[in-house]
PDB file of C-alpha atoms and ligand atoms in Angstrom:
ATOM      1  CA  UNK A   1     -14.870 -41.666 -29.281  1.00  0.00           C
ATOM      2  CA  UNK A   2     -13.720 -38.575 -27.868  1.00  0.00           C
ATOM      3  CA  UNK A   3     -12.151 -35.399 -29.407  1.00  0.00           C
ATOM      4  CA  UNK A   4     -10.303 -33.075 -27.565  1.00  0.00           C
ATOM      5  CA  UNK A   5      -9.420 -30.056 -29.920  1.00  0.00           C
ATOM      6  CA  UNK A   6      -5.886 -28.140 -28.673  1.00  0.00           C
ATOM      7  CA  UNK A   7      -5.709 -24.245 -28.339  1.00  0.00           C
ATOM      8  CA  UNK A   8      -4.568 -22.752 -29.808  1.00  0.00           C
ATOM      9  CA  UNK A   9      -3.982 -24.332 -32.934  1.00  0.00           C
ATOM     10  CA  UNK A  10      -3.747 -23.688 -36.717  1.00  0.00           C
ATOM     11  CA  UNK A  11      -3.294 -20.310 -38.494  1.00  0.00           C
ATOM     12  CA  UNK A  12      -0.813 -17.750 -36.826  1.00  0.00           C
ATOM     13  CA  UNK A  13      -0.451 -14.271 -37.465  1.00  0.00           C
ATOM     14  CA  UNK A  14       2.054 -14.648 -40.084  1.00  0.00           C
ATOM     15  CA  UNK A  15       0.539 -16.863 -42.107  1.00  0.00           C
ATOM     16  CA  UNK A  16      -2.938 -15.135 -42.073  1.00  0.00           C
ATOM     17  CA  UNK A  17      -1.221 -11.826 -43.146  1.00  0.00           C
ATOM     18  CA  UNK A  18       0.433 -13.885 -46.265  1.00  0.00           C
ATOM     19  CA  UNK A  19      -2.701 -15.658 -46.861  1.00  0.00           C
ATOM     20  CA  UNK A  20      -4.488 -12.007 -46.957  1.00  0.00           C
ATOM     21  CA  UNK A  21      -1.270 -10.348 -48.939  1.00  0.00           C
ATOM     22  CA  UNK A  22      -1.925 -12.794 -51.743  1.00  0.00           C
ATOM     23  CA  UNK A  23      -5.898 -12.626 -51.860  1.00  0.00           C
ATOM     24  CA  UNK A  24      -5.542  -8.597 -51.426  1.00  0.00           C
ATOM     25  CA  UNK A  25      -3.360  -8.599 -54.383  1.00  0.00           C
ATOM     26  CA  UNK A  26      -5.308 -10.826 -56.502  1.00  0.00           C
ATOM     27  CA  UNK A  27      -8.242  -8.154 -55.966  1.00  0.00           C
ATOM     28  CA  UNK A  28      -6.265  -4.963 -55.991  1.00  0.00           C
ATOM     29  CA  UNK A  29      -4.229  -6.071 -58.948  1.00  0.00           C
ATOM     30  CA  UNK A  30      -6.125  -8.661 -61.025  1.00  0.00           C
ATOM     31  CA  UNK A  31      -4.603 -12.503 -61.519  1.00  0.00           C
ATOM     32  CA  UNK A  32      -2.367 -13.426 -62.293  1.00  0.00           C
ATOM     33  CA  UNK A  33       0.092 -12.880 -59.344  1.00  0.00           C
ATOM     34  CA  UNK A  34       3.271 -14.511 -58.858  1.00  0.00           C
ATOM     35  CA  UNK A  35       4.221 -16.137 -55.577  1.00  0.00           C
ATOM     36  CA  UNK A  36       7.884 -16.884 -55.009  1.00  0.00           C
ATOM     37  CA  UNK A  37       7.959 -20.329 -52.963  1.00  0.00           C
ATOM     38  CA  UNK A  38       4.824 -21.621 -51.325  1.00  0.00           C
ATOM     39  CA  UNK A  39       3.501 -18.868 -49.789  1.00  0.00           C
ATOM     40  CA  UNK A  40       2.898 -21.321 -46.755  1.00  0.00           C
ATOM     41  CA  UNK A  41       3.733 -24.672 -46.423  1.00  0.00           C
ATOM     42  CA  UNK A  42       0.146 -26.054 -46.760  1.00  0.00           C
ATOM     43  CA  UNK A  43      -1.054 -27.712 -50.148  1.00  0.00           C
ATOM     44  CA  UNK A  44      -4.711 -26.693 -49.637  1.00  0.00           C
ATOM     45  CA  UNK A  45      -3.932 -23.216 -49.050  1.00  0.00           C
ATOM     46  CA  UNK A  46      -1.679 -23.065 -52.048  1.00  0.00           C
ATOM     47  CA  UNK A  47      -4.219 -24.820 -54.395  1.00  0.00           C
ATOM     48  CA  UNK A  48      -6.860 -22.329 -53.278  1.00  0.00           C
ATOM     49  CA  UNK A  49      -4.928 -19.651 -54.128  1.00  0.00           C
ATOM     50  CA  UNK A  50      -3.969 -21.321 -57.376  1.00  0.00           C
ATOM     51  CA  UNK A  51      -7.475 -21.441 -58.166  1.00  0.00           C
ATOM     52  CA  UNK A  52      -8.021 -17.669 -57.546  1.00  0.00           C
ATOM     53  CA  UNK A  53      -5.192 -16.886 -60.397  1.00  0.00           C
ATOM     54  CA  UNK A  54      -2.057 -16.997 -58.266  1.00  0.00           C
ATOM     55  CA  UNK A  55       1.027 -18.385 -59.939  1.00  0.00           C
ATOM     56  CA  UNK A  56       3.832 -20.289 -57.542  1.00  0.00           C
ATOM     57  CA  UNK A  57       7.126 -20.267 -58.887  1.00  0.00           C
ATOM     58  CA  UNK A  58      11.001 -21.121 -57.269  1.00  0.00           C
ATOM     59  CA  UNK A  59      12.606 -18.307 -58.968  1.00  0.00           C
ATOM     60  CA  UNK A  60      12.206 -14.667 -60.145  1.00  0.00           C
ATOM     61  CA  UNK A  61      13.320 -15.933 -63.737  1.00  0.00           C
ATOM     62  CA  UNK A  62       9.945 -17.407 -64.184  1.00  0.00           C
ATOM     63  CA  UNK A  63       8.035 -14.097 -63.447  1.00  0.00           C
ATOM     64  CA  UNK A  64       7.216 -11.977 -65.984  1.00  0.00           C
ATOM     65  CA  UNK A  65       8.857  -8.228 -66.457  1.00  0.00           C
ATOM     66  CA  UNK A  66       6.442  -5.880 -64.117  1.00  0.00           C
ATOM     67  CA  UNK A  67       4.191  -8.516 -62.877  1.00  0.00           C
ATOM     68  CA  UNK A  68       3.161  -8.368 -59.013  1.00  0.00           C
ATOM     69  CA  UNK A  69       5.714 -10.885 -57.262  1.00  0.00           C
ATOM     70  CA  UNK A  70       5.141 -11.708 -53.660  1.00  0.00           C
ATOM     71  CA  UNK A  71       7.696 -13.176 -51.235  1.00  0.00           C
ATOM     72  CA  UNK A  72       6.426 -16.167 -49.269  1.00  0.00           C
ATOM     73  CA  UNK A  73       6.310 -15.904 -45.069  1.00  0.00           C
ATOM     74  CA  UNK A  74       9.813 -17.869 -44.987  1.00  0.00           C
ATOM     75  CA  UNK A  75      11.700 -14.891 -46.042  1.00  0.00           C
ATOM     76  CA  UNK A  76      14.416 -14.548 -48.993  1.00  0.00           C
ATOM     77  CA  UNK A  77      17.858 -13.830 -49.395  1.00  0.00           C
ATOM     78  CA  UNK A  78      18.942 -10.244 -50.178  1.00  0.00           C
ATOM     79  CA  UNK A  79      20.216 -11.397 -53.625  1.00  0.00           C
ATOM     80  CA  UNK A  80      16.478 -12.329 -54.566  1.00  0.00           C
ATOM     81  CA  UNK A  81      15.505  -8.807 -53.255  1.00  0.00           C
ATOM     82  CA  UNK A  82      18.293  -7.188 -55.558  1.00  0.00           C
ATOM     83  CA  UNK A  83      16.965  -9.050 -58.407  1.00  0.00           C
ATOM     84  CA  UNK A  84      13.775  -8.222 -58.168  1.00  0.00           C
ATOM     85  CA  UNK A  85      14.864  -4.242 -57.584  1.00  0.00           C
ATOM     86  CA  UNK A  86      16.849  -5.115 -60.972  1.00  0.00           C
ATOM     87  CA  UNK A  87      14.061  -6.382 -62.835  1.00  0.00           C
ATOM     88  CA  UNK A  88      11.533  -3.729 -61.616  1.00  0.00           C
ATOM     89  CA  UNK A  89       8.843  -6.496 -60.430  1.00  0.00           C
ATOM     90  CA  UNK A  90       6.326  -5.007 -58.144  1.00  0.00           C
ATOM     91  CA  UNK A  91       6.873  -6.606 -54.796  1.00  0.00           C
ATOM     92  CA  UNK A  92       4.825  -7.709 -51.971  1.00  0.00           C
ATOM     93  CA  UNK A  93       6.772  -9.134 -49.219  1.00  0.00           C
ATOM     94  CA  UNK A  94       5.236 -11.359 -47.127  1.00  0.00           C
ATOM     95  CA  UNK A  95       7.870 -12.180 -44.922  1.00  0.00           C
ATOM     96  CA  UNK A  96       6.505 -12.944 -41.571  1.00  0.00           C
ATOM     97  CA  UNK A  97       7.250  -9.958 -39.470  1.00  0.00           C
ATOM     98  CA  UNK A  98       8.963 -12.369 -36.847  1.00  0.00           C
ATOM     99  CA  UNK A  99      11.190 -13.700 -39.298  1.00  0.00           C
ATOM    100  CA  UNK A 100      12.491 -10.613 -40.424  1.00  0.00           C
ATOM    101  CA  UNK A 101      13.055 -10.040 -36.368  1.00  0.00           C
ATOM    102  CA  UNK A 102      15.610 -12.914 -36.765  1.00  0.00           C
ATOM    103  CA  UNK A 103      16.799 -11.487 -40.078  1.00  0.00           C
ATOM    104  CA  UNK A 104      17.593  -7.894 -38.254  1.00  0.00           C
ATOM    105  CA  UNK A 105      19.176  -9.828 -35.034  1.00  0.00           C
ATOM    106  CA  UNK A 106      21.775 -11.651 -37.091  1.00  0.00           C
ATOM    107  CA  UNK A 107      22.536  -8.473 -39.067  1.00  0.00           C
ATOM    108  CA  UNK A 108      22.995  -6.405 -36.001  1.00  0.00           C
ATOM    109  CA  UNK A 109      25.283  -9.573 -34.579  1.00  0.00           C
ATOM    110  CA  UNK A 110      27.112  -9.454 -37.809  1.00  0.00           C
ATOM    111  CA  UNK A 111      27.818  -5.904 -37.726  1.00  0.00           C
ATOM    112  CA  UNK A 112      28.993  -6.140 -34.368  1.00  0.00           C
ATOM    113  CA  UNK A 113      31.679  -8.651 -35.203  1.00  0.00           C
ATOM    114  CA  UNK A 114      30.290 -11.705 -33.583  1.00  0.00           C
ATOM    115  CA  UNK A 115      30.727 -15.009 -35.323  1.00  0.00           C
ATOM    116  CA  UNK A 116      26.780 -15.643 -36.026  1.00  0.00           C
ATOM    117  CA  UNK A 117      25.377 -19.468 -35.302  1.00  0.00           C
ATOM    118  CA  UNK A 118      22.132 -20.227 -36.658  1.00  0.00           C
ATOM    119  CA  UNK A 119      20.320 -22.878 -35.283  1.00  0.00           C
ATOM    120  CA  UNK A 120      18.083 -24.329 -37.780  1.00  0.00           C
ATOM    121  CA  UNK A 121      16.910 -26.991 -40.849  1.00  0.00           C
ATOM    122  CA  UNK A 122      19.786 -26.590 -43.612  1.00  0.00           C
ATOM    123  CA  UNK A 123      17.190 -27.162 -46.272  1.00  0.00           C
ATOM    124  CA  UNK A 124      14.122 -25.113 -45.182  1.00  0.00           C
ATOM    125  CA  UNK A 125      13.405 -21.769 -47.040  1.00  0.00           C
ATOM    126  CA  UNK A 126      13.567 -19.758 -44.230  1.00  0.00           C
ATOM    127  CA  UNK A 127      17.077 -20.892 -43.133  1.00  0.00           C
ATOM    128  CA  UNK A 128      18.244 -20.171 -46.930  1.00  0.00           C
ATOM    129  CA  UNK A 129      16.668 -16.736 -46.652  1.00  0.00           C
ATOM    130  CA  UNK A 130      18.123 -15.723 -43.115  1.00  0.00           C
ATOM    131  CA  UNK A 131      21.695 -16.949 -44.324  1.00  0.00           C
ATOM    132  CA  UNK A 132      21.194 -14.831 -47.398  1.00  0.00           C
ATOM    133  CA  UNK A 133      20.021 -12.103 -45.506  1.00  0.00           C
ATOM    134  CA  UNK A 134      23.497 -11.853 -43.369  1.00  0.00           C
ATOM    135  CA  UNK A 135      26.540 -10.219 -44.835  1.00  0.00           C
ATOM    136  CA  UNK A 136      28.949 -12.271 -42.991  1.00  0.00           C
ATOM    137  CA  UNK A 137      29.624 -16.123 -42.508  1.00  0.00           C
ATOM    138  CA  UNK A 138      26.901 -17.761 -40.597  1.00  0.00           C
ATOM    139  CA  UNK A 139      27.417 -21.377 -39.034  1.00  0.00           C
ATOM    140  CA  UNK A 140      24.748 -23.544 -39.378  1.00  0.00           C
ATOM    141  CA  UNK A 141      24.092 -25.845 -36.623  1.00  0.00           C
ATOM    142  CA  UNK A 142      20.778 -28.360 -36.478  1.00  0.00           C
ATOM    143  CA  UNK A 143      21.714 -30.060 -33.127  1.00  0.00           C
ATOM    144  CA  UNK A 144      23.508 -30.494 -30.090  1.00  0.00           C
ATOM    145  CA  UNK A 145      26.033 -32.694 -31.510  1.00  0.00           C
ATOM    146  CA  UNK A 146      26.954 -30.088 -34.201  1.00  0.00           C
ATOM    147  CA  UNK A 147      26.910 -27.404 -31.842  1.00  0.00           C
ATOM    148  CA  UNK A 148      29.370 -29.556 -29.449  1.00  0.00           C
ATOM    149  CA  UNK A 149      31.498 -30.285 -32.794  1.00  0.00           C
ATOM    150  CA  UNK A 150      31.973 -26.333 -33.654  1.00  0.00           C
ATOM    151  CA  UNK A 151      35.732 -25.574 -33.662  1.00  0.00           C
ATOM    152  CA  UNK A 152      35.746 -22.072 -33.113  1.00  0.00           C
ATOM    153  CA  UNK A 153      38.612 -20.769 -31.030  1.00  0.00           C
ATOM    154  CA  UNK A 154      37.622 -20.322 -27.151  1.00  0.00           C
ATOM    155  CA  UNK A 155      37.041 -16.762 -26.916  1.00  0.00           C
ATOM    156  CA  UNK A 156      35.703 -15.931 -30.223  1.00  0.00           C
ATOM    157  CA  UNK A 157      33.043 -13.274 -30.008  1.00  0.00           C
ATOM    158  CA  UNK A 158      29.817 -15.664 -30.725  1.00  0.00           C
ATOM    159  CA  UNK A 159      26.205 -14.875 -31.171  1.00  0.00           C
ATOM    160  CA  UNK A 160      23.366 -17.063 -32.449  1.00  0.00           C
ATOM    161  CA  UNK A 161      19.751 -17.093 -33.572  1.00  0.00           C
ATOM    162  CA  UNK A 162      17.310 -19.297 -34.541  1.00  0.00           C
ATOM    163  CA  UNK A 163      14.813 -20.719 -37.128  1.00  0.00           C
ATOM    164  CA  UNK A 164      11.750 -19.916 -35.866  1.00  0.00           C
ATOM    165  CA  UNK A 165       9.711 -22.879 -36.492  1.00  0.00           C
ATOM    166  CA  UNK A 166      11.717 -25.595 -34.556  1.00  0.00           C
ATOM    167  CA  UNK A 167      10.972 -27.321 -31.312  1.00  0.00           C
ATOM    168  CA  UNK A 168      11.485 -24.559 -28.121  1.00  0.00           C
ATOM    169  CA  UNK A 169      13.003 -27.686 -26.302  1.00  0.00           C
ATOM    170  CA  UNK A 170      15.580 -28.697 -28.619  1.00  0.00           C
ATOM    171  CA  UNK A 171      16.374 -25.308 -29.569  1.00  0.00           C
ATOM    172  CA  UNK A 172      17.224 -24.865 -25.764  1.00  0.00           C
ATOM    173  CA  UNK A 173      19.138 -28.014 -25.517  1.00  0.00           C
ATOM    174  CA  UNK A 174      21.380 -26.747 -28.762  1.00  0.00           C
ATOM    175  CA  UNK A 175      21.733 -22.950 -27.077  1.00  0.00           C
ATOM    176  CA  UNK A 176      22.574 -25.076 -23.255  1.00  0.00           C
ATOM    177  CA  UNK A 177      25.526 -26.920 -25.736  1.00  0.00           C
ATOM    178  CA  UNK A 178      26.386 -23.558 -27.434  1.00  0.00           C
ATOM    179  CA  UNK A 179      26.617 -21.933 -23.929  1.00  0.00           C
ATOM    180  CA  UNK A 180      28.814 -24.752 -22.757  1.00  0.00           C
ATOM    181  CA  UNK A 181      31.170 -24.713 -25.438  1.00  0.00           C
ATOM    182  CA  UNK A 182      31.107 -20.857 -25.441  1.00  0.00           C
ATOM    183  CA  UNK A 183      29.677 -19.434 -22.314  1.00  0.00           C
ATOM    184  CA  UNK A 184      30.497 -15.509 -24.050  1.00  0.00           C
ATOM    185  CA  UNK A 185      27.666 -16.427 -26.453  1.00  0.00           C
ATOM    186  CA  UNK A 186      24.910 -13.924 -26.761  1.00  0.00           C
ATOM    187  CA  UNK A 187      21.297 -14.302 -28.505  1.00  0.00           C
ATOM    188  CA  UNK A 188      17.452 -13.900 -27.898  1.00  0.00           C
ATOM    189  CA  UNK A 189      15.982 -16.055 -25.216  1.00  0.00           C
ATOM    190  CA  UNK A 190      14.212 -18.659 -26.667  1.00  0.00           C
ATOM    191  CA  UNK A 191      10.792 -17.707 -25.290  1.00  0.00           C
ATOM    192  CA  UNK A 192      11.294 -14.887 -27.556  1.00  0.00           C
ATOM    193  CA  UNK A 193      11.591 -16.878 -30.616  1.00  0.00           C
ATOM    194  CA  UNK A 194       7.952 -16.907 -32.139  1.00  0.00           C
ATOM    195  CA  UNK A 195       4.907 -16.696 -29.882  1.00  0.00           C
ATOM    196  CA  UNK A 196       2.880 -19.285 -32.018  1.00  0.00           C
ATOM    197  CA  UNK A 197       5.599 -21.905 -32.207  1.00  0.00           C
ATOM    198  CA  UNK A 198       5.417 -21.536 -28.558  1.00  0.00           C
ATOM    199  CA  UNK A 199       2.016 -21.682 -27.775  1.00  0.00           C
ATOM    200  CA  UNK A 200       1.156 -24.675 -30.314  1.00  0.00           C
ATOM    201  CA  UNK A 201       4.168 -26.539 -28.645  1.00  0.00           C
ATOM    202  CA  UNK A 202       2.420 -26.155 -25.470  1.00  0.00           C
ATOM    203  CA  UNK A 203      -0.994 -26.891 -26.274  1.00  0.00           C
ATOM    204  CA  UNK A 204       0.231 -30.202 -27.787  1.00  0.00           C
ATOM    205  CA  UNK A 205       2.238 -31.172 -24.801  1.00  0.00           C
ATOM    206  CA  UNK A 206      -0.978 -30.659 -22.611  1.00  0.00           C
ATOM    207  CA  UNK A 207      -2.988 -32.627 -25.237  1.00  0.00           C
ATOM    208  CA  UNK A 208      -0.499 -35.377 -25.331  1.00  0.00           C
ATOM    209  CA  UNK A 209      -1.307 -35.805 -21.259  1.00  0.00           C
ATOM    210  CA  UNK A 210      -5.433 -36.242 -21.631  1.00  0.00           C
ATOM    211  CA  UNK A 211      -5.352 -38.100 -24.826  1.00  0.00           C
ATOM    212  CA  UNK A 212      -4.875 -41.720 -25.995  1.00  0.00           C
ATOM    213  CA  UNK A 213      -3.798 -40.715 -29.758  1.00  0.00           C
ATOM    214  CA  UNK A 214      -2.577 -37.321 -31.483  1.00  0.00           C
ATOM    215  CA  UNK A 215      -3.572 -36.097 -34.751  1.00  0.00           C
ATOM    216  CA  UNK A 216      -1.778 -33.103 -36.370  1.00  0.00           C
ATOM    217  CA  UNK A 217      -3.278 -31.708 -39.157  1.00  0.00           C
ATOM    218  CA  UNK A 218      -0.869 -30.085 -41.462  1.00  0.00           C
ATOM    219  CA  UNK A 219       1.924 -30.842 -44.833  1.00  0.00           C
ATOM    220  CA  UNK A 220       4.875 -32.846 -44.236  1.00  0.00           C
ATOM    221  CA  UNK A 221       6.554 -29.792 -46.010  1.00  0.00           C
ATOM    222  CA  UNK A 222       5.311 -27.760 -42.625  1.00  0.00           C
ATOM    223  CA  UNK A 223       8.296 -27.551 -40.159  1.00  0.00           C
ATOM    224  CA  UNK A 224       6.365 -26.725 -37.240  1.00  0.00           C
ATOM    225  CA  UNK A 225       3.570 -29.231 -37.938  1.00  0.00           C
ATOM    226  CA  UNK A 226       6.119 -31.793 -38.095  1.00  0.00           C
ATOM    227  CA  UNK A 227       7.675 -30.715 -34.535  1.00  0.00           C
ATOM    228  CA  UNK A 228       4.003 -30.617 -33.107  1.00  0.00           C
ATOM    229  CA  UNK A 229       3.768 -34.350 -34.558  1.00  0.00           C
ATOM    230  CA  UNK A 230       7.351 -34.777 -32.748  1.00  0.00           C
ATOM    231  CA  UNK A 231       6.215 -33.429 -29.158  1.00  0.00           C
ATOM    232  CA  UNK A 232       3.354 -35.379 -29.108  1.00  0.00           C
ATOM    233  CA  UNK A 233       5.079 -38.953 -30.006  1.00  0.00           C
ATOM    234  CA  UNK A 234       8.079 -37.672 -27.203  1.00  0.00           C
ATOM    235  CA  UNK A 235       5.176 -37.990 -24.695  1.00  0.00           C
ATOM    236  CA  UNK A 236       4.457 -41.626 -25.762  1.00  0.00           C
ATOM    237  CA  UNK A 237       1.435 -40.729 -27.430  1.00  0.00           C
ATOM    238  CA  UNK A 238       0.993 -42.332 -31.194  1.00  0.00           C
ATOM    239  CA  UNK A 239       0.626 -39.347 -33.322  1.00  0.00           C
ATOM    240  CA  UNK A 240       0.292 -39.275 -37.148  1.00  0.00           C
ATOM    241  CA  UNK A 241       0.795 -35.774 -39.509  1.00  0.00           C
ATOM    242  CA  UNK A 242      -2.006 -35.906 -41.500  1.00  0.00           C
ATOM    243  CA  UNK A 243      -3.023 -33.391 -44.830  1.00  0.00           C
ATOM    244  CA  UNK A 244      -6.724 -34.116 -44.410  1.00  0.00           C
ATOM    245  CA  UNK A 245      -9.495 -36.487 -43.021  1.00  0.00           C
ATOM    246  CA  UNK A 246      -8.971 -38.760 -46.435  1.00  0.00           C
ATOM    247  CA  UNK A 247      -5.969 -39.773 -44.472  1.00  0.00           C
ATOM    248  CA  UNK A 248      -7.572 -41.366 -41.493  1.00  0.00           C
ATOM    249  CA  UNK A 249      -7.181 -44.744 -40.966  1.00  0.00           C
ATOM    250  CA  UNK A 250      -9.857 -46.727 -38.891  1.00  0.00           C
ATOM    251  CA  UNK A 251      -7.268 -48.906 -37.290  1.00  0.00           C
ATOM    252  CA  UNK A 252      -5.876 -46.504 -35.090  1.00  0.00           C
ATOM    253  CA  UNK A 253      -9.101 -46.280 -33.314  1.00  0.00           C
ATOM    254  CA  UNK A 254     -11.562 -47.824 -31.251  1.00  0.00           C
ATOM    255  CA  UNK A 255     -14.945 -46.228 -30.015  1.00  0.00           C
ATOM    256  CA  UNK A 256     -13.428 -45.578 -26.340  1.00  0.00           C
ATOM    257  CA  UNK A 257     -10.351 -43.579 -27.967  1.00  0.00           C
ATOM    258  CA  UNK A 258     -10.005 -40.221 -26.928  1.00  0.00           C
ATOM    259  CA  UNK A 259      -8.380 -38.275 -29.811  1.00  0.00           C
ATOM    260  CA  UNK A 260      -6.347 -35.608 -29.644  1.00  0.00           C
ATOM    261  CA  UNK A 261      -6.636 -32.888 -32.658  1.00  0.00           C
ATOM    262  CA  UNK A 262      -4.141 -29.753 -33.410  1.00  0.00           C
ATOM    263  CA  UNK A 263      -3.222 -28.227 -36.552  1.00  0.00           C
ATOM    264  CA  UNK A 264       0.439 -26.696 -37.875  1.00  0.00           C
ATOM    265  CA  UNK A 265       0.440 -23.086 -38.016  1.00  0.00           C
ATOM    266  CA  UNK A 266      -0.070 -22.931 -41.758  1.00  0.00           C
ATOM    267  CA  UNK A 267      -3.174 -25.260 -41.889  1.00  0.00           C
ATOM    268  CA  UNK A 268      -6.697 -23.797 -41.809  1.00  0.00           C
ATOM    269  CA  UNK A 269      -9.281 -24.572 -39.690  1.00  0.00           C
ATOM    270  CA  UNK A 270     -11.587 -26.339 -42.556  1.00  0.00           C
ATOM    271  CA  UNK A 271      -9.184 -29.043 -42.717  1.00  0.00           C
ATOM    272  CA  UNK A 272      -9.649 -29.481 -38.849  1.00  0.00           C
ATOM    273  CA  UNK A 273     -13.178 -29.455 -39.666  1.00  0.00           C
ATOM    274  CA  UNK A 274     -12.591 -32.226 -42.560  1.00  0.00           C
ATOM    275  CA  UNK A 275     -10.518 -34.358 -40.288  1.00  0.00           C
ATOM    276  CA  UNK A 276     -13.556 -34.435 -37.755  1.00  0.00           C
ATOM    277  CA  UNK A 277     -16.137 -35.154 -40.441  1.00  0.00           C
ATOM    278  CA  UNK A 278     -13.976 -37.698 -41.095  1.00  0.00           C
ATOM    279  CA  UNK A 279     -13.870 -38.976 -37.525  1.00  0.00           C
ATOM    280  CA  UNK A 280     -17.561 -38.871 -37.056  1.00  0.00           C
ATOM    281  CA  UNK A 281     -18.225 -41.421 -40.098  1.00  0.00           C
ATOM    282  CA  UNK A 282     -16.705 -43.781 -37.789  1.00  0.00           C
ATOM    283  CA  UNK A 283     -18.839 -43.243 -34.829  1.00  0.00           C
ATOM    284  CA  UNK A 284     -20.443 -40.795 -33.064  1.00  0.00           C
ATOM    285  CA  UNK A 285     -17.907 -38.149 -31.561  1.00  0.00           C
ATOM    286  CA  UNK A 286     -18.482 -36.177 -28.239  1.00  0.00           C
ATOM    287  CA  UNK A 287     -16.063 -32.996 -28.827  1.00  0.00           C
ATOM    288  CA  UNK A 288     -14.473 -30.512 -26.668  1.00  0.00           C
ATOM    289  CA  UNK A 289     -11.523 -28.207 -26.571  1.00  0.00           C
ATOM    290  CA  UNK A 290      -8.902 -27.735 -24.103  1.00  0.00           C
ATOM    291  CA  UNK A 291      -8.562 -24.518 -22.405  1.00  0.00           C
ATOM    292  CA  UNK A 292      -5.144 -22.675 -23.970  1.00  0.00           C
ATOM    293  CA  UNK A 293      -3.655 -19.521 -24.353  1.00  0.00           C
ATOM    294  CA  UNK A 294      -5.854 -16.803 -26.304  1.00  0.00           C
ATOM    295  CA  UNK A 295      -3.958 -15.019 -29.240  1.00  0.00           C
ATOM    296  CA  UNK A 296      -4.654 -11.643 -30.345  1.00  0.00           C
ATOM    297  CA  UNK A 297      -1.275 -11.060 -32.421  1.00  0.00           C
ATOM    298  CA  UNK A 298      -2.047  -9.398 -36.073  1.00  0.00           C
ATOM    299  CA  UNK A 299       0.531  -8.410 -38.347  1.00  0.00           C
ATOM    300  CA  UNK A 300      -0.253  -5.215 -40.755  1.00  0.00           C
ATOM    301  CA  UNK A 301      -0.340  -6.008 -44.415  1.00  0.00           C
ATOM    302  CA  UNK A 302       2.904  -5.336 -46.780  1.00  0.00           C
ATOM    303  CA  UNK A 303       3.614  -1.980 -48.120  1.00  0.00           C
ATOM    304  CA  UNK A 304       2.042  -1.762 -51.410  1.00  0.00           C
ATOM    305  CA  UNK A 305      -1.463  -2.953 -50.475  1.00  0.00           C
ATOM    306  CA  UNK A 306      -4.184  -1.030 -49.224  1.00  0.00           C
ATOM    307  CA  UNK A 307      -5.670  -2.369 -46.126  1.00  0.00           C
ATOM    308  CA  UNK A 308      -9.004  -3.782 -46.057  1.00  0.00           C
ATOM    309  CA  UNK A 309     -11.565  -1.698 -44.039  1.00  0.00           C
TER     310      UNK A 309
HETATM  311 FE1  SF4 B 401       5.224 -16.093 -38.071  1.00  0.00          FE
HETATM  312 FE2  SF4 B 401       5.702 -17.563 -35.899  1.00  0.00          FE
HETATM  313 FE3  SF4 B 401       3.611 -18.028 -37.734  1.00  0.00          FE
HETATM  314 FE4  SF4 B 401       6.124 -18.665 -38.493  1.00  0.00          FE
HETATM  315  S1  SF4 B 401       4.915 -19.966 -37.087  1.00  0.00           S
HETATM  316  S2  SF4 B 401       4.719 -17.518 -39.906  1.00  0.00           S
HETATM  317  S3  SF4 B 401       7.276 -16.801 -37.533  1.00  0.00           S
HETATM  318  S4  SF4 B 401       3.921 -16.227 -36.690  1.00  0.00           S
END
């Protein structure tokens, strides 16, 4: 069997920063530290941090007074920030700087009086956080049909922002629909959403073209991993979103299958290794990595932590 690995794949700079925030907090302040929501959407990562002393909660009222409290990479609404301040929790904000950038864009548009549209999935914590950061009404639009169904008057000043982890192609289609309906609408270039999402989607497209089947290693909760799986599927290749090597089914392959592997932005490389090991138990492997974009993005740790030397 031939295995082709997508490049880039797996951890992005926002996830590296978020995971390191929890690890450093444990090291510098001692266990337990409290993390609001899963730090990133990957069970393996969450369990590993839990084993080291991180406690994951969904609401701040589960956090004891004065405890070290970390906001996840997805970001939080401003009322969560206020609640943490009122309770004098020691907050480390691991919100990805690219998500913060979306919050800032949204706030600026709102202050300038634009009717704001957020392109995203209603239940996603990033979307909940972003909507809660904008001090004005925000209309949530998930797809082209919803964009076409908007009823704001024709000449309303409009602006859009987007969830970071969506399919770049789908988002572009929604933006086009918004522009048709409201030609005056303004917003960031869709190529500007998130370098990591963009790069992983470009890579899985290339992978789909040279493989018989694509495995996306990641969690079902991970929006960006699911999008990678959808993109491979849209290229006519069977594609499976799997958490680790245990999820592999023998009947998906025969000895001549060329298998493509990629991983969502919150998936550690150890899980890709686990998948490769599971394939190697089926038969001998020839492994190569597809050429792709190199990434050198790094984000500084949040205020309140001492950076590792
Ligand atoms: Fe940040 Fe992009 Fe990673 Fe999300 S996928 S955490 S926006 S770098």
